[in-house]
Amino acid sequence: MSSFKLKVLLTGAAAVGKTSLVQRFIKNRFQANYKLTVGVDILTKDVEFRQGEIATLSIWDIGGQQRFEFIRSTFYKGAAGALLVFDLTREQTYTETRKWLTEIRQFAGENIPFVLIGNKADLVEDVGIVIDRNDARSFAENEGSIYIETSAKTGVSVDEAFTELTGRIIDSRTH
Ligand code: G3D
Ligand code: MG
């Protein structure tokens, strides 16, 4: 029995892996996948965020038209939390996370829980790290969150990212 229904957002620069992360997370167990004309995919999945406690996430994955104002307001409205994703191999996408966080808070609420995600961890060995991990960690912590490195390709820490976000949303409501 799930009593929590939560809208969560995938945010961050183009090509950081937002769609790949949600596809990895959902795998074969997704319950719905439909495209709105505004270019947003909404995928639903139950998450056991603590033992025996289930929340139903509707995960909003926005496409390339995200800059349009009318789409943006629909996207952010009623959001319970967000994954803020950057690409570990492209520094610019990390730099842009601050702007994304400002926008998320402006449109979805100052206290919206989020988790900072450095994606494409599988590439770091080859390409080398282009951001300061300590900086990412302290940025996330200073903003009341945590930093997690994921790979949509290998699947590493993808479940953890969504589960962690869900737990933070629930905690922010019940404490
Ligand atoms: P977006 O939804 O944020 O725009 P996508 O990003 O999920 O469309 O991914 C953009 C590109 O990055 C895709 O490559 C995708 O395969 C790749 N990608 C996403 N996540 C990872 C990851 O964890 N590791 C690696 N190695 N690649 C990843 P293409 O070539 O299709 O553009
Ligand atoms: Mg996408």
Short mmCIF file of C-alpha atoms and ligand atoms in Angstrom, two decimals:
data_model
loop_
_atom_site.label_atom_id
_atom_site.label_comp_id
_atom_site.label_asym_id
_atom_site.label_seq_id
_atom_site.Cartn_x
_atom_site.Cartn_y
_atom_site.Cartn_z
CA MET A 1 0.00 0.00 0.00
CA SER A 2 1.42 3.32 -1.04
CA SER A 3 0.10 6.42 0.60
CA PHE A 4 2.65 8.84 -0.77
CA LYS A 5 2.32 10.08 -4.32
CA LEU A 6 5.18 12.36 -5.20
CA LYS A 7 6.04 14.37 -8.28
CA VAL A 8 9.80 14.46 -8.73
CA LEU A 9 11.76 16.32 -11.37
CA LEU A 10 14.83 15.52 -13.40
CA THR A 11 16.69 18.78 -13.90
CA GLY A 12 20.05 19.83 -15.28
CA ALA A 13 21.75 20.76 -18.54
CA ALA A 14 21.17 19.01 -21.86
CA ALA A 15 22.78 15.61 -22.39
CA VAL A 16 23.88 15.09 -18.78
CA GLY A 17 21.92 11.82 -18.74
CA LYS A 18 18.52 12.70 -17.24
CA THR A 19 16.56 10.44 -19.60
CA SER A 20 19.14 7.66 -19.30
CA LEU A 21 18.94 7.78 -15.50
CA VAL A 22 15.17 7.46 -15.38
CA GLN A 23 15.23 4.69 -17.99
CA ARG A 24 17.82 2.82 -15.95
CA PHE A 25 15.81 3.33 -12.79
CA ILE A 26 12.49 2.22 -14.27
CA LYS A 27 13.88 -0.74 -16.26
CA ASN A 28 11.08 -3.17 -16.93
CA ARG A 29 9.04 -2.21 -13.99
CA PHE A 30 7.56 1.06 -15.07
CA GLN A 31 3.82 1.48 -14.91
CA ALA A 32 3.25 4.27 -17.33
CA ASN A 33 5.13 6.10 -19.99
CA TYR A 34 3.40 8.78 -21.93
CA LYS A 35 4.47 11.88 -23.71
CA LEU A 36 2.71 15.17 -23.25
CA THR A 37 2.56 17.48 -26.22
CA VAL A 38 4.72 19.89 -24.24
CA GLY A 39 7.64 17.47 -24.44
CA VAL A 40 7.69 15.99 -20.97
CA ASP A 41 7.86 12.27 -20.24
CA ILE A 42 6.17 11.19 -17.04
CA LEU A 43 7.15 7.79 -15.68
CA THR A 44 5.74 6.17 -12.58
CA LYS A 45 7.44 3.83 -10.17
CA ASP A 46 6.97 2.65 -6.59
CA VAL A 47 9.98 3.16 -4.35
CA GLU A 48 10.60 1.45 -1.03
CA PHE A 49 12.37 4.37 0.60
CA ARG A 50 12.60 2.61 3.97
CA GLN A 51 11.84 -0.96 4.88
CA GLY A 52 8.12 -1.53 4.32
CA GLU A 53 7.46 2.09 3.36
CA ILE A 54 6.48 2.74 -0.23
CA ALA A 55 6.06 5.95 -2.18
CA THR A 56 4.78 6.26 -5.73
CA LEU A 57 6.96 8.56 -7.75
CA SER A 58 5.85 10.26 -10.91
CA ILE A 59 9.13 11.25 -12.48
CA TRP A 60 9.03 14.21 -14.86
CA ASP A 61 11.69 14.19 -17.53
CA ILE A 62 11.63 17.34 -19.60
CA GLY A 63 12.95 17.44 -23.15
CA GLY A 64 14.77 20.06 -25.13
CA GLN A 65 11.99 22.64 -25.03
CA GLN A 66 12.54 23.32 -21.35
CA ARG A 67 13.25 27.00 -21.76
CA PHE A 68 9.72 27.90 -22.76
CA GLU A 69 7.98 29.66 -19.94
CA PHE A 70 4.60 27.93 -20.26
CA ILE A 71 6.18 24.50 -20.25
CA ARG A 72 8.38 25.42 -17.34
CA SER A 73 5.51 26.43 -15.08
CA THR A 74 3.71 23.13 -15.79
CA PHE A 75 6.92 21.25 -15.13
CA TYR A 76 7.61 22.79 -11.73
CA LYS A 77 4.04 23.07 -10.42
CA GLY A 78 3.42 20.78 -7.46
CA ALA A 79 6.88 19.20 -7.51
CA ALA A 80 7.90 17.46 -4.29
CA GLY A 81 11.59 17.13 -5.07
CA ALA A 82 14.25 17.16 -7.77
CA LEU A 83 17.35 15.38 -8.94
CA LEU A 84 19.79 18.06 -10.08
CA VAL A 85 22.06 16.30 -12.57
CA PHE A 86 25.36 17.31 -14.11
CA ASP A 87 27.88 15.45 -16.29
CA LEU A 88 31.12 14.53 -14.52
CA THR A 89 33.00 14.93 -17.80
CA ARG A 90 31.75 18.43 -18.63
CA GLU A 91 32.58 21.17 -16.13
CA GLN A 92 30.12 23.65 -17.64
CA THR A 93 27.20 21.42 -16.68
CA TYR A 94 28.41 21.51 -13.07
CA THR A 95 28.77 25.29 -13.12
CA GLU A 96 25.19 25.54 -14.36
CA THR A 97 23.79 23.56 -11.42
CA ARG A 98 23.66 26.73 -9.29
CA LYS A 99 21.39 28.40 -11.84
CA TRP A 100 19.23 25.30 -11.96
CA LEU A 101 18.87 25.27 -8.20
CA THR A 102 17.83 28.92 -8.21
CA GLU A 103 15.19 28.16 -10.83
CA ILE A 104 13.91 25.05 -9.04
CA ARG A 105 13.49 27.02 -5.82
CA GLN A 106 11.89 29.97 -7.61
CA PHE A 107 9.25 27.86 -9.34
CA ALA A 108 8.79 24.86 -7.03
CA GLY A 109 9.43 26.42 -3.62
CA GLU A 110 12.38 27.51 -1.50
CA ASN A 111 12.46 24.38 0.62
CA ILE A 112 12.07 21.76 -2.08
CA PRO A 113 14.33 18.76 -1.37
CA PHE A 114 16.87 17.93 -4.04
CA VAL A 115 19.88 15.66 -4.53
CA LEU A 116 22.94 16.76 -6.51
CA ILE A 117 23.92 14.07 -9.03
CA GLY A 118 27.26 13.76 -10.85
CA ASN A 119 26.42 11.34 -13.67
CA LYS A 120 28.60 9.35 -16.12
CA ALA A 121 30.83 8.05 -13.32
CA ASP A 122 31.85 5.20 -15.65
CA LEU A 123 33.66 7.72 -17.88
CA VAL A 124 35.72 9.33 -15.15
CA GLU A 125 38.42 6.65 -15.33
CA ASP A 126 39.05 7.35 -19.01
CA VAL A 127 38.33 11.04 -19.32
CA GLY A 128 39.57 12.06 -15.89
CA ILE A 129 37.67 14.09 -13.35
CA VAL A 130 36.94 17.65 -14.49
CA ILE A 131 35.29 18.95 -11.34
CA ASP A 132 36.36 19.26 -7.72
CA ARG A 133 34.52 16.54 -5.82
CA ASN A 134 34.98 18.33 -2.52
CA ASP A 135 33.44 21.43 -4.03
CA ALA A 136 30.44 19.43 -5.24
CA ARG A 137 30.05 17.82 -1.84
CA SER A 138 30.25 21.09 0.07
CA PHE A 139 27.97 22.87 -2.40
CA ALA A 140 25.33 20.17 -1.86
CA GLU A 141 25.78 20.18 1.90
CA ASN A 142 25.66 23.97 2.16
CA GLU A 143 22.35 23.82 0.31
CA GLY A 144 21.02 21.21 2.73
CA SER A 145 21.51 18.20 0.50
CA ILE A 146 23.98 15.52 -0.50
CA TYR A 147 26.09 14.67 -3.52
CA ILE A 148 25.90 11.27 -5.25
CA GLU A 149 27.87 10.04 -8.28
CA THR A 150 25.92 7.78 -10.64
CA SER A 151 26.26 5.96 -13.92
CA ALA A 152 23.16 5.39 -15.99
CA LYS A 153 25.33 3.13 -18.13
CA THR A 154 26.46 0.69 -15.42
CA GLY A 155 23.59 1.45 -13.07
CA VAL A 156 25.85 2.36 -10.17
CA SER A 157 24.03 4.34 -7.44
CA VAL A 158 21.00 5.08 -9.64
CA ASP A 159 18.51 3.42 -7.28
CA GLU A 160 20.25 5.11 -4.37
CA ALA A 161 19.76 8.53 -5.97
CA PHE A 162 15.99 8.12 -6.31
CA THR A 163 15.61 6.40 -2.94
CA GLU A 164 17.64 9.07 -1.17
CA LEU A 165 15.55 11.83 -2.74
CA THR A 166 12.32 10.08 -1.76
CA GLY A 167 13.46 9.66 1.84
CA ARG A 168 14.41 13.33 2.02
CA ILE A 169 11.01 14.38 0.68
CA ILE A 170 9.20 12.23 3.24
CA ASP A 171 11.43 13.42 6.07
CA SER A 172 10.88 17.06 5.11
CA ARG A 173 7.14 16.54 5.47
CA THR A 174 6.97 14.51 8.63
CA HIS A 175 9.59 16.19 10.81
P1 G3D B 1 19.51 14.19 -21.16
O1 G3D B 1 18.20 13.47 -21.02
O2 G3D B 1 19.97 14.82 -19.89
O3 G3D B 1 19.54 15.18 -22.28
P2 G3D B 1 20.47 11.64 -22.15
O4 G3D B 1 20.64 13.09 -21.49
O5 G3D B 1 19.95 10.68 -21.16
O6 G3D B 1 19.75 11.78 -23.43
O7 G3D B 1 21.99 11.25 -22.39
C1 G3D B 1 22.84 12.06 -23.20
C2 G3D B 1 23.99 11.22 -23.72
O8 G3D B 1 24.80 10.77 -22.61
C3 G3D B 1 23.56 9.93 -24.42
O9 G3D B 1 24.55 9.63 -25.38
C4 G3D B 1 23.63 8.89 -23.32
O10 G3D B 1 23.80 7.59 -23.81
C5 G3D B 1 24.84 9.35 -22.57
N1 G3D B 1 24.84 8.95 -21.15
C6 G3D B 1 23.88 9.19 -20.25
N2 G3D B 1 24.22 8.71 -19.05
C7 G3D B 1 25.44 8.14 -19.20
C8 G3D B 1 26.34 7.46 -18.30
O11 G3D B 1 26.11 7.28 -17.10
N3 G3D B 1 27.52 7.02 -18.84
C9 G3D B 1 27.82 7.19 -20.15
N4 G3D B 1 29.00 6.71 -20.57
N5 G3D B 1 27.00 7.83 -21.01
C10 G3D B 1 25.83 8.29 -20.54
P3 G3D B 1 24.32 9.80 -26.94
O12 G3D B 1 25.61 9.34 -27.53
O13 G3D B 1 23.17 8.91 -27.27
O14 G3D B 1 24.04 11.25 -27.14
MG MG B 2 16.37 13.79 -22.04
#
